């Protein structure tokens, strides 16, 4: 499904900064992978490269066997909104639009039929439990509802790959749990491949596999067994093993 | 670090944020100062300038000041809007509300002071530049010279320091009443779509239609009486148009999902609705200011053309000599000799024709009517390369001056129904009407066949008319010769070029000041738009950044930005152009003189400037957004 080959990223600037070094990673269709690591370890950079928002300095990215980075700017934009789904920490919703309008935005840009859009919104809103707030403005809803709206928007066009950057970063624990349950359910039911960056061991424990990176390099990975509780414990252990400021649950993300 | 130092550094560090506010203040001061500089010009304070012109200028000065006030206030409030979060943060960090108010007050005074001084300096340069242009366009070089305007400097300085003081006080009072939470939420907060009522929308349409209807219906002096009520009705109608009707229309558009959910429409309309409150205010101001500019310039230009082109149209020849009724033949001969002598002196070659203009009694007319024979008329026609006429023996051609000159009450239309009775009993029927200004008779006259003319009998009275057409001669000497012959024949001779020159000279300064005011108003309208556009820049950057993450092509981005900028730039101007066209039509009805050409030229000129302005603004705006979005 997703393949990274020797991906490196160097930020050019007054001082060139090597954010990622030789990342090799493969994700199967329908797999749910979480990426963890200390703040500044390159998680967002990695996700941005996969999501084609940013380009790798060297190395290749294949999504379903195709390298999207070879596409033209315009084709890339269309690729992104047709093949990928995005969920962000700050929700990334437009506050001039209602919840429903935010959800259908990717479809309107592609010129989908109104009837079809309405059908899809209804369906997905029911699944995510946001049918009652469809006509509200984004500032009238809670963080959990906002993130579910963002998930609905990411899922409305049945993407092959759903990418999430700290989806629970701005939520309280109750809302985080709801959102993670939804993501896991979507992954289960729709067989959508899911790649999530997170600080939160609780959130990571919903994944099939957790990949740890540190200083821009792959550090290790652990697979989920039968029980989520033991998986959670293993993740905590790994984070403390990575040591130092490895567990930056409390650090402010910049 | 004292608080004052903190404030000072804050201004220096947040340069980008302050620059927009500073520039719009600077610009406002510059406009006011340049105006004051001309208003207090020694050449205009003399006795020869009309009292009404002075009065008009003080009114214009007052209007500029009031608009400056609102403009600075408006810039200030947008500026504060974008900094609410900063204040909120300062307050949560422990700054007292009093300290923040003091900071805003001090900041505003710093900016105000530099804007005032800078505006005056820039104004001096600007005025010099304008005079350079004016010298080449208008004949005012001797009168409106450049000077060091001590009075204008003092007045501008004091006025604007007072203005900034008022605004600073005003803003710190307003800030006191705002709650801390409001500040922290800052610009994220939904301003709310303004409410629109269908009834008020209909009223807006009705008011505008009624205003236009009356303005287009009235004629002559009625225009003066209708003016004030029509202006009031149209201003209210315009206000409602933008605050009610447009909001209502956008609502309806949003309600139509097939339209609203189509491609980029959703982004466009939702933003329009979101910004409608701010936009409505800007649109209204811009429309009114632009209408004033269009009407003022259109009026002056139309009036100028009424004066000069009217004369030019009525005088197709370079020089004419038209004797008074009781002038003796010797006097006429002497005058003509003198004219020829002057022409020779100035090295001018001119063709000449003469005619004895003979007036006859007609049954249906209380004044004598001019009748000329075809061969006489044709000599003049040949002199000016115009079409000759050849009426049959028992036919007459009626000549009227062109409709343009006479407006709707064109000439003496009854001539065509009047047969001419010859001495031999034959009746001559007028067969056709033509338009011509070859002979100086605005009431209309007949041309008859030479044979018929011989049977007319004795005229009631007659005068001699000479026309000279210059074939060769320097522009300067043609003018000088004109002045000389007008003086030496006691104004029986007329020289068109010299007369136009005299009019231009007399109206030059007034025309110039009027033009200047119009341009200032138009440019102010432009800067309002510019300010409105850029106060949304951060919102737009965020918006496009958000959507681009999900996937938005450059083409789609450009399309949305183009359309939203186009609406901002053209909605108010189109309304203003329509207002202006109606106002100028009413004006032409007042003078009874057709100024369609002048109106089209002025309105078209402004439209072109606006289009250019739109493209430039759009280019930079798109560039700024693209820089943020596609890093
Ligand atoms: N646009 C950029 N230019 C330069 N350096 C950057 C840029 N974005 C991120 N970095 C640097 O790259 C490193 C990794 O950043 P990031 O991927 O955001 O980390 P994480 O998401 O794991 O906290 C950080 O040290 C950061 O300072
Ligand atoms: Mg990150």
XYZ file of C-alpha atoms and ligand atoms in Angstrom, chain A residues 11-12 17 19 37-46 166 253-254, ligand 1:
44
model
C 15.696 21.574 5.507
C 17.762 24.132 3.657
C 19.020 20.773 9.113
C 15.254 16.168 9.829
C 8.742 9.794 18.965
C 9.950 12.768 20.971
C 9.087 16.283 19.952
C 11.273 17.406 17.067
C 12.127 13.856 16.037
C 10.681 14.374 12.556
C 7.219 12.811 12.834
C 5.366 15.689 11.182
C 8.064 15.967 8.554
C 7.624 12.298 7.731
C -1.812 14.158 16.378
C 4.087 21.059 20.395
C 5.338 23.809 18.173
N 10.172 24.160 7.576
C 11.191 23.837 8.353
N 12.399 24.445 8.181
C 13.463 24.107 8.948
N 13.422 23.202 9.913
C 12.258 22.554 10.157
C 11.094 22.847 9.387
N 10.076 22.074 9.832
C 10.609 21.330 10.843
N 11.905 21.615 11.025
C 12.798 20.989 11.991
O 12.810 19.620 11.734
C 12.762 18.892 12.943
C 11.600 17.907 12.937
O 10.395 18.628 12.988
P 8.983 17.924 13.060
O 8.896 16.951 11.961
O 7.949 18.997 13.094
O 9.036 17.184 14.466
P 7.866 16.497 15.304
O 6.628 16.582 14.512
O 8.359 15.118 15.517
O 7.785 17.238 16.579
C 12.647 19.900 14.073
O 13.928 20.043 14.669
C 12.276 21.171 13.407
O 12.882 22.259 14.029
